[in-house]
Amino acid sequence: MSEPTEDFGGIDREMWAELEARARHVRPNAYVPYSDFAVGAAVLTASGEIYTGCNVENATFGATVCAERTAIGCAVAGGDTELRALCVITEVSPPAAPCGICRQVIAEFCDDLPIMMVHPSGERRFSTLSELLPLRFSGRDFIDDRS
Ligand code: THU
């Protein structure tokens, strides 16, 4: 299996490789009795710390939390609220992009974010939050403009 070969979004390939390794490592912990679709995520924060997460499903389905939001929750709990990069690993080809809810949650903690999506085989694709969530709604839309 190859290593990431791109310096994408200002993140060097060694860091992408580290994020991928961390996302791969956490994926087996996914709690997925309903979908059997395990997802692993790793976020790099402004402090240089990496936080990981897996999806945690629930019998009500609606209470399921995605891997990306689990990782971001851990970052916030660790005192890190500025995201710099995200890696997400899923067993589909092409590798899956974060869901709409996760895109909105990512938007809470960055202006833009380089995202690497990975399949266990080593297939990768790159995108950004601004590409995945154009014209996003943010706190600025209602906090700054109130008079
Ligand atoms: N899932 C994630 O963890 N991240 C995504 O961005 C897409 C979906 C999870 C939620 C659920 O446990 C399973 O994948 C199937 O939707």
CSV table of C-alpha atoms and ligand atoms in Angstrom, one decimal:
chain,number,residue,atom,x,y,z
A,1,MET,CA,0.0,0.0,0.0
A,2,SER,CA,1.4,3.4,-1.0
A,3,GLU,CA,1.9,6.5,1.2
A,4,PRO,CA,0.2,9.8,0.4
A,5,THR,CA,2.2,11.5,-2.3
A,6,GLU,CA,0.7,15.0,-2.2
A,7,ASP,CA,1.4,18.1,-0.1
A,8,PHE,CA,-2.2,19.2,-0.2
A,9,GLY,CA,-3.7,22.3,1.5
A,10,GLY,CA,-0.5,23.3,3.1
A,11,ILE,CA,-0.1,20.0,4.9
A,12,ASP,CA,3.0,18.0,4.0
A,13,ARG,CA,2.8,14.4,2.9
A,14,GLU,CA,4.4,13.1,6.1
A,15,MET,CA,1.6,14.7,8.1
A,16,TRP,CA,-1.0,13.3,5.7
A,17,ALA,CA,0.6,9.9,6.2
A,18,GLU,CA,0.4,10.3,10.0
A,19,LEU,CA,-3.2,11.4,9.9
A,20,GLU,CA,-4.0,8.4,7.7
A,21,ALA,CA,-2.2,6.0,10.0
A,22,ARG,CA,-4.2,7.4,13.0
A,23,ALA,CA,-7.5,7.1,11.1
A,24,ARG,CA,-6.7,3.5,10.1
A,25,HIS,CA,-5.8,2.6,13.6
A,26,VAL,CA,-9.0,3.9,15.2
A,27,ARG,CA,-11.4,2.5,12.5
A,28,PRO,CA,-11.6,-1.0,14.0
A,29,ASN,CA,-13.1,0.5,17.2
A,30,ALA,CA,-16.1,1.8,15.2
A,31,TYR,CA,-19.4,0.6,16.9
A,32,VAL,CA,-21.4,-0.3,13.9
A,33,PRO,CA,-23.8,-3.2,14.7
A,34,TYR,CA,-26.5,-1.8,12.4
A,35,SER,CA,-24.6,-0.7,9.2
A,36,ASP,CA,-21.4,-2.7,9.6
A,37,PHE,CA,-19.8,0.4,7.9
A,38,ALA,CA,-16.8,1.3,10.0
A,39,VAL,CA,-15.4,4.8,9.6
A,40,GLY,CA,-12.2,6.2,11.1
A,41,ALA,CA,-11.2,9.9,11.3
A,42,ALA,CA,-8.2,11.9,12.4
A,43,VAL,CA,-8.1,15.7,12.7
A,44,LEU,CA,-5.0,17.9,13.0
A,45,THR,CA,-5.5,21.0,15.1
A,46,ALA,CA,-3.7,24.3,15.3
A,47,SER,CA,-1.7,23.1,18.4
A,48,GLY,CA,-0.3,20.3,16.3
A,49,GLU,CA,-2.3,17.7,18.3
A,50,ILE,CA,-4.1,14.9,16.4
A,51,TYR,CA,-7.4,13.6,17.6
A,52,THR,CA,-9.2,10.5,16.3
A,53,GLY,CA,-12.7,9.2,16.2
A,54,CYS,CA,-14.9,6.4,14.9
A,55,ASN,CA,-18.6,6.2,14.2
A,56,VAL,CA,-20.8,5.2,17.2
A,57,GLU,CA,-24.2,3.9,16.1
A,58,ASN,CA,-27.3,3.7,18.1
A,59,ALA,CA,-30.5,1.6,18.1
A,60,THR,CA,-32.5,4.7,17.4
A,61,PHE,CA,-30.3,5.3,14.3
A,62,GLY,CA,-30.8,9.1,14.6
A,63,ALA,CA,-28.5,9.2,17.7
A,64,THR,CA,-25.7,7.8,15.6
A,65,VAL,CA,-22.5,9.9,15.6
A,66,CYS,CA,-20.1,9.9,12.7
A,67,ALA,CA,-16.4,9.4,13.0
A,68,GLU,CA,-15.6,12.9,12.0
A,69,ARG,CA,-17.8,14.4,14.8
A,70,THR,CA,-16.4,12.0,17.3
A,71,ALA,CA,-12.9,13.2,16.5
A,72,ILE,CA,-13.9,16.9,16.5
A,73,GLY,CA,-15.6,16.4,19.9
A,74,CYS,CA,-12.4,14.9,21.3
A,75,ALA,CA,-10.4,17.9,19.9
A,76,VAL,CA,-12.8,20.4,21.6
A,77,ALA,CA,-12.6,18.4,24.8
A,78,GLY,CA,-8.9,18.6,24.6
A,79,GLY,CA,-9.1,22.4,24.3
A,80,ASP,CA,-8.4,22.5,20.6
A,81,THR,CA,-11.0,24.3,18.6
A,82,GLU,CA,-9.0,25.2,15.5
A,83,LEU,CA,-9.0,22.5,12.8
A,84,ARG,CA,-6.1,22.3,10.2
A,85,ALA,CA,-6.7,19.0,8.4
A,86,LEU,CA,-9.0,16.0,8.3
A,87,CYS,CA,-8.5,12.4,7.2
A,88,VAL,CA,-11.4,10.0,6.9
A,89,ILE,CA,-11.2,6.4,6.0
A,90,THR,CA,-14.1,4.3,4.7
A,91,GLU,CA,-14.4,1.0,2.9
A,92,VAL,CA,-16.0,2.3,-0.3
A,93,SER,CA,-14.5,3.3,-3.7
A,94,PRO,CA,-14.2,6.1,-4.4
A,95,PRO,CA,-13.5,6.9,-0.7
A,96,ALA,CA,-16.6,8.6,0.9
A,97,ALA,CA,-16.8,12.3,1.8
A,98,PRO,CA,-18.0,13.6,5.1
A,99,CYS,CA,-21.8,13.7,5.4
A,100,GLY,CA,-23.7,17.0,5.4
A,101,ILE,CA,-24.0,17.2,9.2
A,102,CYS,CA,-20.3,16.6,9.6
A,103,ARG,CA,-19.6,19.3,7.0
A,104,GLN,CA,-21.6,21.8,9.1
A,105,VAL,CA,-19.8,20.8,12.3
A,106,ILE,CA,-16.4,21.1,10.6
A,107,ALA,CA,-17.4,24.6,9.5
A,108,GLU,CA,-17.8,25.6,13.1
A,109,PHE,CA,-14.1,25.1,13.8
A,110,CYS,CA,-12.3,26.4,10.7
A,111,ASP,CA,-12.6,28.9,7.8
A,112,ASP,CA,-11.6,26.1,5.4
A,113,LEU,CA,-10.1,22.7,5.8
A,114,PRO,CA,-8.1,20.3,3.5
A,115,ILE,CA,-9.7,16.9,3.7
A,116,MET,CA,-8.2,13.6,2.5
A,117,MET,CA,-10.5,10.6,2.0
A,118,VAL,CA,-9.0,7.2,2.0
A,119,HIS,CA,-9.9,3.6,1.1
A,120,PRO,CA,-8.0,0.9,3.0
A,121,SER,CA,-6.4,-0.2,-0.3
A,122,GLY,CA,-4.6,3.2,-0.4
A,123,GLU,CA,-7.0,4.9,-2.9
A,124,ARG,CA,-7.1,8.5,-1.9
A,125,ARG,CA,-8.9,11.7,-2.9
A,126,PHE,CA,-8.6,15.2,-1.7
A,127,SER,CA,-11.1,18.0,-1.3
A,128,THR,CA,-11.7,21.0,0.9
A,129,LEU,CA,-14.5,22.2,3.1
A,130,SER,CA,-15.3,25.1,0.9
A,131,GLU,CA,-15.7,22.7,-2.0
A,132,LEU,CA,-17.9,20.4,0.0
A,133,LEU,CA,-19.9,23.1,1.7
A,134,PRO,CA,-20.1,26.3,-0.4
A,135,LEU,CA,-22.2,29.2,0.8
A,136,ARG,CA,-22.2,27.8,4.3
A,137,PHE,CA,-24.1,29.2,7.2
A,138,SER,CA,-22.0,30.2,10.1
A,139,GLY,CA,-22.3,32.0,13.5
A,140,ARG,CA,-21.0,35.1,11.8
A,141,ASP,CA,-24.2,35.3,9.8
A,142,PHE,CA,-26.3,36.1,12.8
A,143,ILE,CA,-23.9,37.2,15.6
A,144,ASP,CA,-22.0,40.0,13.8
A,145,ASP,CA,-25.0,41.6,12.0
A,146,ARG,CA,-27.4,42.0,15.0
A,147,SER,CA,-28.1,45.6,15.8
B,1,THU,N1,-20.7,7.8,8.8
B,1,THU,C1,-19.6,8.4,9.3
B,1,THU,O1,-19.0,8.0,10.3
B,1,THU,N2,-19.1,9.5,8.6
B,1,THU,C2,-19.6,10.0,7.5
B,1,THU,O2,-19.3,11.1,7.0
B,1,THU,C3,-20.7,9.2,6.7
B,1,THU,C4,-21.4,8.2,7.6
B,1,THU,C5,-21.2,6.6,9.5
B,1,THU,C6,-22.5,6.9,10.1
B,1,THU,C7,-23.1,5.4,10.2
B,1,THU,O3,-22.6,4.8,11.4
B,1,THU,C8,-22.5,4.8,9.0
B,1,THU,O4,-21.4,5.6,8.6
B,1,THU,C9,-23.5,4.6,7.8
B,1,THU,O5,-24.0,5.8,7.5
